[in-house]
PDB file of C-alpha atoms in Angstrom:
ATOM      1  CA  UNK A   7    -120.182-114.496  20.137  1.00 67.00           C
ATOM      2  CA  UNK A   8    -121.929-117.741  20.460  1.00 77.00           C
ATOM      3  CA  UNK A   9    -119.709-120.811  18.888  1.00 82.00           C
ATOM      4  CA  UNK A  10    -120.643-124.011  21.123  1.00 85.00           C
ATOM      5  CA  UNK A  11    -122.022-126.556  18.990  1.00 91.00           C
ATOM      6  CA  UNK A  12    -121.284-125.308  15.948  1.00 95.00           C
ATOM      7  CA  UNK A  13    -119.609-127.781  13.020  1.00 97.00           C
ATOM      8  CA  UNK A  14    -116.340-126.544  11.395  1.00 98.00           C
ATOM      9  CA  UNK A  15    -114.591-127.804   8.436  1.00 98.00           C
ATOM     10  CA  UNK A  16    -111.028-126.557   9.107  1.00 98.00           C
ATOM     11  CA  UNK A  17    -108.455-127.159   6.948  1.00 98.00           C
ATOM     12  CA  UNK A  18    -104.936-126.600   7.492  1.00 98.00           C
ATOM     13  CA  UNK A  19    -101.051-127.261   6.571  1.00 96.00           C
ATOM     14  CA  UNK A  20     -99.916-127.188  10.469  1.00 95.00           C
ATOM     15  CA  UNK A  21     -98.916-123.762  10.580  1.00 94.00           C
ATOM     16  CA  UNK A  22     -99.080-121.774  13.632  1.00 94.00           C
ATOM     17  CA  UNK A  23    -102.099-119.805  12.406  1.00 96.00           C
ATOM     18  CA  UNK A  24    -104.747-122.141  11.488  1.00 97.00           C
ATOM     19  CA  UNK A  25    -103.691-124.189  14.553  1.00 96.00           C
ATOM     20  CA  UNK A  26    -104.243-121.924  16.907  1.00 96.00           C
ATOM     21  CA  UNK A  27    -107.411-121.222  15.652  1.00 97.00           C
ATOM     22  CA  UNK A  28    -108.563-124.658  15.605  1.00 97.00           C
ATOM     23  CA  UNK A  29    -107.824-124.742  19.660  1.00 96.00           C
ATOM     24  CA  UNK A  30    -110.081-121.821  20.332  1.00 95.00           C
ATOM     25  CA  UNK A  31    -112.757-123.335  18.535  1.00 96.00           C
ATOM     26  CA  UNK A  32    -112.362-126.205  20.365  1.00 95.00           C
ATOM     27  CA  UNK A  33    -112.062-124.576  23.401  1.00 94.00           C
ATOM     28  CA  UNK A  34    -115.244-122.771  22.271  1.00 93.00           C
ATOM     29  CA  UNK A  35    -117.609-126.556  22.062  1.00 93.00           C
ATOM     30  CA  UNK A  36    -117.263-126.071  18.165  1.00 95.00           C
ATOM     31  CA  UNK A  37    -117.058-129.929  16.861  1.00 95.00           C
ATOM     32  CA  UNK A  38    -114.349-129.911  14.351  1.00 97.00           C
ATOM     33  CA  UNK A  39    -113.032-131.734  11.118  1.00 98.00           C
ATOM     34  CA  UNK A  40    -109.199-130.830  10.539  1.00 98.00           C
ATOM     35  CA  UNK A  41    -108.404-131.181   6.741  1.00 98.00           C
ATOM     36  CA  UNK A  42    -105.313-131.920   5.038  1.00 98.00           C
ATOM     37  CA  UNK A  43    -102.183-133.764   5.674  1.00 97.00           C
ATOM     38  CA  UNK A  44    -103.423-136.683   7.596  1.00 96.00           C
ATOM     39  CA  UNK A  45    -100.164-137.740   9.257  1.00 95.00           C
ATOM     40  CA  UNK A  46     -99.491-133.801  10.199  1.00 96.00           C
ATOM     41  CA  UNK A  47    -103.407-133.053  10.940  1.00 97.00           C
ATOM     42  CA  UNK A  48    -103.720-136.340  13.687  1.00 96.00           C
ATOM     43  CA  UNK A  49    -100.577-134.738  15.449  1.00 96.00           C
ATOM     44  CA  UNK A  50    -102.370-130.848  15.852  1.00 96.00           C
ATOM     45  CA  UNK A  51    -105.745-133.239  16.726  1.00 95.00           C
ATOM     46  CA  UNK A  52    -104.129-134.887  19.593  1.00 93.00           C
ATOM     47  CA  UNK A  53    -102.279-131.965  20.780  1.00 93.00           C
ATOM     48  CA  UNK A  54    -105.641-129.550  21.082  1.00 93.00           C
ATOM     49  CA  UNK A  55    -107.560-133.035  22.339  1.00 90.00           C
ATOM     50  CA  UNK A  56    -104.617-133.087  25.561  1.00 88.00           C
ATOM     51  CA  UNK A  57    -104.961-129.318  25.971  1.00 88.00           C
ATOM     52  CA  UNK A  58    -107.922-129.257  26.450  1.00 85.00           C
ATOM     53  CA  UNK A  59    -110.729-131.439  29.105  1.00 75.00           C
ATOM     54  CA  UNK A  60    -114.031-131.954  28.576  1.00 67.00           C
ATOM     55  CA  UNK A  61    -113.559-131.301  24.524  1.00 65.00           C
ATOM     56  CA  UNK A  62    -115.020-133.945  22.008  1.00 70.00           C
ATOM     57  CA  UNK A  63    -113.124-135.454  19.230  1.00 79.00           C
ATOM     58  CA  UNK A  64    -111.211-134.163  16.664  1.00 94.00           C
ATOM     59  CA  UNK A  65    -111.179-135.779  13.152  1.00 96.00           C
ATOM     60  CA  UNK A  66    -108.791-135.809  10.135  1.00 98.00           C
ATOM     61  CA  UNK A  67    -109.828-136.045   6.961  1.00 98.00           C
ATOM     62  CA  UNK A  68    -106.760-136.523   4.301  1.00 98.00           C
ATOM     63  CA  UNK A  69    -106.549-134.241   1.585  1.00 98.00           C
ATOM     64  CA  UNK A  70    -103.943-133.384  -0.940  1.00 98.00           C
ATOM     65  CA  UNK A  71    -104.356-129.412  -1.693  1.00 98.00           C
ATOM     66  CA  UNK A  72    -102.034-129.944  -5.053  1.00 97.00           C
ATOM     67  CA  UNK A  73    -104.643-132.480  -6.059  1.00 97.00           C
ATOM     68  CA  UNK A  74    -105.654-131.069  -9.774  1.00 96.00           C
ATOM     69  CA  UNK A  75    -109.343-133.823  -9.312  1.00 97.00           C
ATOM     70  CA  UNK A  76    -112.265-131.837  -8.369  1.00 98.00           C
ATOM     71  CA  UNK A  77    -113.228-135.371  -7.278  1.00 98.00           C
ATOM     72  CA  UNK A  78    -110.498-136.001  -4.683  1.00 98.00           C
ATOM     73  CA  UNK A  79    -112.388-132.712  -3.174  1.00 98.00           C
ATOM     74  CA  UNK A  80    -115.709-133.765  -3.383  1.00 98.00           C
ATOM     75  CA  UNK A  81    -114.970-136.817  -1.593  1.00 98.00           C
ATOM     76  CA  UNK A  82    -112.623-135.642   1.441  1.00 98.00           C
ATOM     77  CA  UNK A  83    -115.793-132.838   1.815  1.00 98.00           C
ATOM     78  CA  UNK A  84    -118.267-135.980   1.867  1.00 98.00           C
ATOM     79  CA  UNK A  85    -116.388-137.328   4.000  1.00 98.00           C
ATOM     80  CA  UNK A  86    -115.741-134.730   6.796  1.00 98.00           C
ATOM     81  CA  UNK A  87    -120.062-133.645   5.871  1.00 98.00           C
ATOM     82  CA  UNK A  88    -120.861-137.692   7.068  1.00 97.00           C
ATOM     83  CA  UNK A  89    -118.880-137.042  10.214  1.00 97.00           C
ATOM     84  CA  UNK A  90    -119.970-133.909  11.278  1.00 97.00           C
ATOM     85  CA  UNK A  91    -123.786-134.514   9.834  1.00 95.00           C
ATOM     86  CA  UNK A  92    -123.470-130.955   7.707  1.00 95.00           C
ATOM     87  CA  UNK A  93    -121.751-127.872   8.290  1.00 98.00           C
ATOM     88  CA  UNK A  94    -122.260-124.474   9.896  1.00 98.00           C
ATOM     89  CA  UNK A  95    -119.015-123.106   8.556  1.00 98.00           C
ATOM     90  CA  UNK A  96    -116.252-123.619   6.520  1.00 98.00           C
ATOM     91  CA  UNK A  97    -112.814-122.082   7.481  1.00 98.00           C
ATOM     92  CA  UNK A  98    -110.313-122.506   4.685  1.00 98.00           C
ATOM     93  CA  UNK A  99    -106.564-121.813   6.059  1.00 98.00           C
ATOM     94  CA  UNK A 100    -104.222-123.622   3.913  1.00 97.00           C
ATOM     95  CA  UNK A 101    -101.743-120.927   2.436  1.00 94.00           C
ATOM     96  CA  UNK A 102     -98.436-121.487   0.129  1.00 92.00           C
ATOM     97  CA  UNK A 103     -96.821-118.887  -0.267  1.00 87.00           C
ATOM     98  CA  UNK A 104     -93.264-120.158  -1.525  1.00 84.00           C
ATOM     99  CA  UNK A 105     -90.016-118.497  -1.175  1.00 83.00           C
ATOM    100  CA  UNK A 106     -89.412-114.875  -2.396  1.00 79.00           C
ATOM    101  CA  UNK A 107     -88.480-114.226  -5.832  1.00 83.00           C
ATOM    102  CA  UNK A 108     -88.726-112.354  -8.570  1.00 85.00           C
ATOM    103  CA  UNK A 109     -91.778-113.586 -11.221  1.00 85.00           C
ATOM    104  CA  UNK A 110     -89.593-113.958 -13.910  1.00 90.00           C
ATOM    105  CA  UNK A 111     -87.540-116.554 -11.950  1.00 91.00           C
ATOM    106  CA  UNK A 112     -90.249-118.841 -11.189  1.00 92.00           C
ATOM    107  CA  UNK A 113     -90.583-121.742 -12.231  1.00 93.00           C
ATOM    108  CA  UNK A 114     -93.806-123.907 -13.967  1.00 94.00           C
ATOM    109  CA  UNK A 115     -93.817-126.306 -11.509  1.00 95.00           C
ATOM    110  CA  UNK A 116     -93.637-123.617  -8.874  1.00 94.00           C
ATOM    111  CA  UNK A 117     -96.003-121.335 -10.153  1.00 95.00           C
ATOM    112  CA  UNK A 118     -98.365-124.846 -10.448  1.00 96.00           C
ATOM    113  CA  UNK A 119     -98.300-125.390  -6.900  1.00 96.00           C
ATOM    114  CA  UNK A 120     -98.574-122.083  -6.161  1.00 95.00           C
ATOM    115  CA  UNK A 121    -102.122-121.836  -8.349  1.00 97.00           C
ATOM    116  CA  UNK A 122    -103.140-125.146  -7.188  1.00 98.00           C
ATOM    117  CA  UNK A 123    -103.372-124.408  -3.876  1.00 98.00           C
ATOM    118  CA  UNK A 124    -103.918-120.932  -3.549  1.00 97.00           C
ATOM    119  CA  UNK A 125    -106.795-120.966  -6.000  1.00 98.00           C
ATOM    120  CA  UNK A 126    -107.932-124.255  -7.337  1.00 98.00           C
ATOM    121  CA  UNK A 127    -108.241-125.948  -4.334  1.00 98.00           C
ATOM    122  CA  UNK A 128    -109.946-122.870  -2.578  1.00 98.00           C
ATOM    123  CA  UNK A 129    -112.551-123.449  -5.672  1.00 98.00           C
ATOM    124  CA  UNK A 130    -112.863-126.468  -5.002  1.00 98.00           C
ATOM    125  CA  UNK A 131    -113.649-126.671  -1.589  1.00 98.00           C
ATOM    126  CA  UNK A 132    -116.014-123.981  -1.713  1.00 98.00           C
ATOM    127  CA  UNK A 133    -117.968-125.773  -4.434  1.00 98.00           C
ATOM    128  CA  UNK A 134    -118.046-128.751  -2.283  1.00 98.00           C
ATOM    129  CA  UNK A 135    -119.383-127.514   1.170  1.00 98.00           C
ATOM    130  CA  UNK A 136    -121.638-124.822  -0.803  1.00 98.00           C
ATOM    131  CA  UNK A 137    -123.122-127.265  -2.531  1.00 98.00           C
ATOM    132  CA  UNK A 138    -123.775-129.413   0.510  1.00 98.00           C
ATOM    133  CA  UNK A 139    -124.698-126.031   2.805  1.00 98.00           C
ATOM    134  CA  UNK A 140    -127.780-125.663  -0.534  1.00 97.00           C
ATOM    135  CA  UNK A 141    -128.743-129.193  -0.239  1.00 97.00           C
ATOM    136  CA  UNK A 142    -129.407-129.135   3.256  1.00 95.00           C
ATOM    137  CA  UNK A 143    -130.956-126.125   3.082  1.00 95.00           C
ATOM    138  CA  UNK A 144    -129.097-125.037   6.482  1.00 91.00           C
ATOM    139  CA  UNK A 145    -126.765-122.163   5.271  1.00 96.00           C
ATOM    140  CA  UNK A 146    -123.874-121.389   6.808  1.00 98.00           C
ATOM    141  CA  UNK A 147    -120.549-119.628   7.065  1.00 98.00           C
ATOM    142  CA  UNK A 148    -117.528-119.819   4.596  1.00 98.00           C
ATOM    143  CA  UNK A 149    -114.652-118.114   5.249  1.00 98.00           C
ATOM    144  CA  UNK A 150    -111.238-118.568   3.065  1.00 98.00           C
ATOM    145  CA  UNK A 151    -107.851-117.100   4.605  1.00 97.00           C
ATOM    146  CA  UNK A 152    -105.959-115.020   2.296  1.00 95.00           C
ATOM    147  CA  UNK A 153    -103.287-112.454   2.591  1.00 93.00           C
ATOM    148  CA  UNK A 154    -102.597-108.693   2.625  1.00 91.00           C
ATOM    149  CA  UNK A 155    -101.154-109.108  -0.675  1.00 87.00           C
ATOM    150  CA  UNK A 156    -104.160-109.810  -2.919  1.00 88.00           C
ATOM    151  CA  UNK A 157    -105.398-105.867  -2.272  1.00 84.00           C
ATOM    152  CA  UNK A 158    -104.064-102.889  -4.048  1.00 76.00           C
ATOM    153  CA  UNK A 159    -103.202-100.913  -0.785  1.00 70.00           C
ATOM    154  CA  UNK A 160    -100.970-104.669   0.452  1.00 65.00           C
ATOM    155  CA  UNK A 161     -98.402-104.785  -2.212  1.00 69.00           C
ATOM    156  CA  UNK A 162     -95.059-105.722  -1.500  1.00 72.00           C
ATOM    157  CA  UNK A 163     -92.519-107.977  -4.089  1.00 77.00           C
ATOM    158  CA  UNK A 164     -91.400-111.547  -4.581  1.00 76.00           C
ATOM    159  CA  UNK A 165     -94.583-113.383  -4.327  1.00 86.00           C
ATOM    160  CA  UNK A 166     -96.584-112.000  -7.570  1.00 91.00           C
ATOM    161  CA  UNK A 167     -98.053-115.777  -8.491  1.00 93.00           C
ATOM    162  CA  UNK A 168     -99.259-115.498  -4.850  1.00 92.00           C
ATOM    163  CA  UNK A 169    -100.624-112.112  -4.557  1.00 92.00           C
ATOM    164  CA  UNK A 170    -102.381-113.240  -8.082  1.00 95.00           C
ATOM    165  CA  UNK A 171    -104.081-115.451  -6.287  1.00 96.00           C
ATOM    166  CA  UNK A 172    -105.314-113.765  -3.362  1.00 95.00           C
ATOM    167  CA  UNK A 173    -106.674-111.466  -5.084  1.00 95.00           C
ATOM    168  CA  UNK A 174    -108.633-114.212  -6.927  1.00 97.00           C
ATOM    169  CA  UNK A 175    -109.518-115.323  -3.717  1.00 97.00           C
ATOM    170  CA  UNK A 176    -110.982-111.568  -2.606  1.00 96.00           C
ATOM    171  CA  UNK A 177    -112.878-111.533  -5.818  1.00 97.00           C
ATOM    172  CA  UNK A 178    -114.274-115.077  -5.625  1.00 98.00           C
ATOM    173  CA  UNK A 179    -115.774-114.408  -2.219  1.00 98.00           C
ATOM    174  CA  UNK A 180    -117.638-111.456  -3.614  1.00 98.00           C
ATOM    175  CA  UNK A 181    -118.811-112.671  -6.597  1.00 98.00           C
ATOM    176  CA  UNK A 182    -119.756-115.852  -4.484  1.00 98.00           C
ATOM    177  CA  UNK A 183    -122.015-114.027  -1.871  1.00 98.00           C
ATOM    178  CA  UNK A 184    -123.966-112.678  -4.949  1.00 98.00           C
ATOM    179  CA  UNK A 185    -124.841-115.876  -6.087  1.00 98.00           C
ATOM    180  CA  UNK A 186    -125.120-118.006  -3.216  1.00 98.00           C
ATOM    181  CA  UNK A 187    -126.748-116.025  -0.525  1.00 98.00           C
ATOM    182  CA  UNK A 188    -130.559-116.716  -1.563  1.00 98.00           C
ATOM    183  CA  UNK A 189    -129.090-119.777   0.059  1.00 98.00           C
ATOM    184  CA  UNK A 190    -128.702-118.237   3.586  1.00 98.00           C
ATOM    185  CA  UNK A 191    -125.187-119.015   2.556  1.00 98.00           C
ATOM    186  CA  UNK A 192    -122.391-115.976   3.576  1.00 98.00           C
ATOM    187  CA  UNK A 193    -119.011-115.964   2.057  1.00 98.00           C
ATOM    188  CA  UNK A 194    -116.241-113.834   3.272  1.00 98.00           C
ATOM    189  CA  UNK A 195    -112.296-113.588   4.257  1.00 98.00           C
ATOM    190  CA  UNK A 196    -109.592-112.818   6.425  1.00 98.00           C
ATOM    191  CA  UNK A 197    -106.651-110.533   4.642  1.00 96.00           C
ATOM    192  CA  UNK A 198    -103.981-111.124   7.216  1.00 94.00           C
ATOM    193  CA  UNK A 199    -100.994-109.102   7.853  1.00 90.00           C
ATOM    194  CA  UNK A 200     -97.595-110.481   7.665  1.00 88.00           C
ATOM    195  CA  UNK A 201     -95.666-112.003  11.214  1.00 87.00           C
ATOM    196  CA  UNK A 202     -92.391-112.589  11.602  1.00 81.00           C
ATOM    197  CA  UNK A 203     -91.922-115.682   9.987  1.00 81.00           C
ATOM    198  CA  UNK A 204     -93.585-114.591   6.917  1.00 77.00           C
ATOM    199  CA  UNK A 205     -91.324-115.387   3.892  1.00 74.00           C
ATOM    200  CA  UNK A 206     -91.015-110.837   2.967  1.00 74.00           C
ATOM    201  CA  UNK A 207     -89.731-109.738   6.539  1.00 76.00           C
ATOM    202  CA  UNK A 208     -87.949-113.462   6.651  1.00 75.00           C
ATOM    203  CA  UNK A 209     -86.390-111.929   3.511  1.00 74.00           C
ATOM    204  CA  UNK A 210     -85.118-108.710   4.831  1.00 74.00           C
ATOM    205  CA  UNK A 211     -83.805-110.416   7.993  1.00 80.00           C
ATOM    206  CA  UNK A 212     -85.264-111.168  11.185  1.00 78.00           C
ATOM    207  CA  UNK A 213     -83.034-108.689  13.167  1.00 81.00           C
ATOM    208  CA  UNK A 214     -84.411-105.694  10.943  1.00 83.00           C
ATOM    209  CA  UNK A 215     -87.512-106.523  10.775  1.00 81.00           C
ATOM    210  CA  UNK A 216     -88.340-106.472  14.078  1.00 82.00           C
ATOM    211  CA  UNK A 217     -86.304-103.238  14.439  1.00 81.00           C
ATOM    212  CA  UNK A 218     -88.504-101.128  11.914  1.00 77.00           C
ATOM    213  CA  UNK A 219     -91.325-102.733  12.604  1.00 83.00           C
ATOM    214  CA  UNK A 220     -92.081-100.189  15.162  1.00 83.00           C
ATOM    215  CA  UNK A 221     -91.699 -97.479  12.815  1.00 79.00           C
ATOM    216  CA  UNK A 222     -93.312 -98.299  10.338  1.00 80.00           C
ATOM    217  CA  UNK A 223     -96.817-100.180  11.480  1.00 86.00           C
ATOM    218  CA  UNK A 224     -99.356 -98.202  13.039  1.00 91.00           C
ATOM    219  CA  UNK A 225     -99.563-100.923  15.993  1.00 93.00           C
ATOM    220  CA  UNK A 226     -95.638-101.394  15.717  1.00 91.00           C
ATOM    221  CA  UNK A 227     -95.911-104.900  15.522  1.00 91.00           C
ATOM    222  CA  UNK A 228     -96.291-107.688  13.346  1.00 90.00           C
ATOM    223  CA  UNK A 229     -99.117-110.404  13.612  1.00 92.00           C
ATOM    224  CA  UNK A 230     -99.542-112.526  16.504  1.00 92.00           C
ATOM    225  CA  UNK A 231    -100.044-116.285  14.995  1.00 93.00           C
ATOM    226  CA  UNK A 232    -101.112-117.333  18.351  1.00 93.00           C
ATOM    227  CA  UNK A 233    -104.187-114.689  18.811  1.00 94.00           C
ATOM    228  CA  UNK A 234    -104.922-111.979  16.392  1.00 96.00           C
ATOM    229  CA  UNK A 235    -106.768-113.768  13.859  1.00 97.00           C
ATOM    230  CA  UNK A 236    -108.644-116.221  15.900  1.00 97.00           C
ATOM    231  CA  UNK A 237    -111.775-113.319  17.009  1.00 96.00           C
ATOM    232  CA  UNK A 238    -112.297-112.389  13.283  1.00 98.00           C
ATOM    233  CA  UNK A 239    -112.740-116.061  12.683  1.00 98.00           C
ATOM    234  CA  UNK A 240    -114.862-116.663  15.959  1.00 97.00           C
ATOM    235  CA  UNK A 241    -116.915-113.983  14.637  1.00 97.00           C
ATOM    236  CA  UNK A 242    -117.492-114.881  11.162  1.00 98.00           C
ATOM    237  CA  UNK A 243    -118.944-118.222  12.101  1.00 97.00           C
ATOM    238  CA  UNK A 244    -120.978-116.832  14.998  1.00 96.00           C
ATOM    239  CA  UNK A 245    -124.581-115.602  14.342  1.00 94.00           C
ATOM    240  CA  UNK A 246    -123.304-111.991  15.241  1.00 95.00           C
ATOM    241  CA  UNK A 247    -122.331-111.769  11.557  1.00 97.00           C
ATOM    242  CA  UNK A 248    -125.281-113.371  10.091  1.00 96.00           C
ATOM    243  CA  UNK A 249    -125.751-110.425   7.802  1.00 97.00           C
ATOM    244  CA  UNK A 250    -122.473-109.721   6.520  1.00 98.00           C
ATOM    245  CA  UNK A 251    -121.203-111.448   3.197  1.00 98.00           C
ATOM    246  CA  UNK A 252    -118.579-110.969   0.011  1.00 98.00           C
ATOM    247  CA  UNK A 253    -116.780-108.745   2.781  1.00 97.00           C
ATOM    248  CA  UNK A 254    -112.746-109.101   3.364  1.00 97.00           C
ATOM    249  CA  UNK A 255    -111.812-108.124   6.646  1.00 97.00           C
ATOM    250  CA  UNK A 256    -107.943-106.851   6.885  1.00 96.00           C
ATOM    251  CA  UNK A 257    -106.514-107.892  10.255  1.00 96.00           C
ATOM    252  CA  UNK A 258    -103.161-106.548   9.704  1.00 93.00           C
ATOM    253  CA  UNK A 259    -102.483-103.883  12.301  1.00 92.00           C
ATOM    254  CA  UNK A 260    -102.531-101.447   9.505  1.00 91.00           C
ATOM    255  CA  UNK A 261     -99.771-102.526   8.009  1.00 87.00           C
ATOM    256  CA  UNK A 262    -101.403-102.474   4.308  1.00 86.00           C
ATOM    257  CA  UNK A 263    -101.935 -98.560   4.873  1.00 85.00           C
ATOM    258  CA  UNK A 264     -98.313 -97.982   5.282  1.00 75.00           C
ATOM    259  CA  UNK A 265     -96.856-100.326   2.224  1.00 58.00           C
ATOM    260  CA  UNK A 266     -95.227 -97.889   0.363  1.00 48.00           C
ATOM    261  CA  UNK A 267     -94.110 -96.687   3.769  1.00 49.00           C
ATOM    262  CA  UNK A 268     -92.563-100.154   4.622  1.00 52.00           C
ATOM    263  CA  UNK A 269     -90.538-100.514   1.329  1.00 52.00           C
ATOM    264  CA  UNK A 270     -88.892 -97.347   1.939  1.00 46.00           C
ATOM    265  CA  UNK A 271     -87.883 -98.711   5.427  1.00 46.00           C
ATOM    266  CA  UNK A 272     -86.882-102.329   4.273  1.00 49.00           C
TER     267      UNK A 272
END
């Protein structure tokens, strides 16, 4: 799956995940714009920059997710598009989740965030590069992050404003590949599985989790942040998918399959 050269847009909130996917794409020649808290962002830059010889530059483009301006957007996009010269792919990563609780418990300004940057700034984003992918008339690859949780079969409680909006997430793709493909434009996502740190099995108590884990996943584990989703994502941007679109790939180890399975346990 051939990567080298390629032009990311990557954005991020530091987490383990979309780090380590932004060192194998580095490690892969992809050139790469991080996006999102600058101060954070500079710190993962430098890090991947010392890991690794030989790799070019890694920018940062600042970016407040809880922004409610389509504008701010637009312009961090424009921004990270004059730097790279356009895009090949978009890989959208930055996930709140918030802590577990119970929906009628949440707050307004917690369910705001939540919204905001789950879903609004997912919109906008897409809008953005999409509409700078068109202009150039170059296509590409966009591919928003999402969890488990936004599919029927991925269920699991304390996170309903959340799994609201992955599940707007899994429909926008969809409903985004039908109208932007005549574009050479694909649109897909990644339904990832829950790891250890995850807020539910954080919830139930590290200790336990990884006890039943074993028992109840059919590759009795959880996910890997360091390697598991990084391949879906290498392939997504690579021209090996080139004709797959409004598709959501579950890398989860199975562990949406056994849900009902996994509440019994926990």
């Amino acid at each position: 799956m051939e990567t080298r050269g390629k032009r990311v847009l990557l954005t991020s909130n530091g987490d383990q995940i979309s780090q380590n996917i932004a060192f194998d794409l580095a490690r892969r020649g992809c050139r790469l714009v991080l996006m999102g808290d600058e101060s954070c962002l500079r710190s993962v830059a430098q890090k991947i920059a010392g890991s690794l010889e030989g790799s070019g530059q890694i920018e940062v483009v600042g970016l407040d997710m809880e922004d409610e301006r389509e504008g701010a957007f637009d312009e961090a996009v424009e921004k990270a598009c004059r730097i790279l010269r356009n895009f090949d792919a978009f890989v959208h990563c930055y996930i709140y989740e918030g802590k577990m609780q119970d929906h009628l418990q949440l707050g307004h300004d917690e369910f705001k965030k939540i919204v905001k940057i789950n879903f609004m700034a997912a919109w906008y984003l897409l809008t953005a590069v999409g509409r700078r992918m068109k202009d150039n008339k170059s296509g590409g690859s966009i591919i928003l992050l999402t969890s488990i949780i936004g599919a029927e079969r991925g269920l699991y409680q304390g996170a309903a404003a959340y799994a609201s909006c992955s599940a707007g997430i899994q429909q926008l793709i969809r409903v985004s590949a039908l109208e932007i493909g005549k574009y050479k434009i694909r649109v897909n996502a990644i339904a990832q599985g829950l790891h250890i740190e995850d807020e539910y099995p954080k919830s139930q108590g590290k200790e336990r989790a990884e006890k039943l884990v074993k028992e109840t996943v059919p590759l009795e584990r959880w996910l890997d942040v360091k390697s598991d989703v990084n391949s879906t994502v290498i392939y997504l941007i690579s021209d090996g998918s080139r004709y797959m679109t409004g598709t959501t790939i579950f890398v989860d180890g199975g562990q949406s399959l056994v849900r009902p399975r996994m509440r019994s346990y926990m």
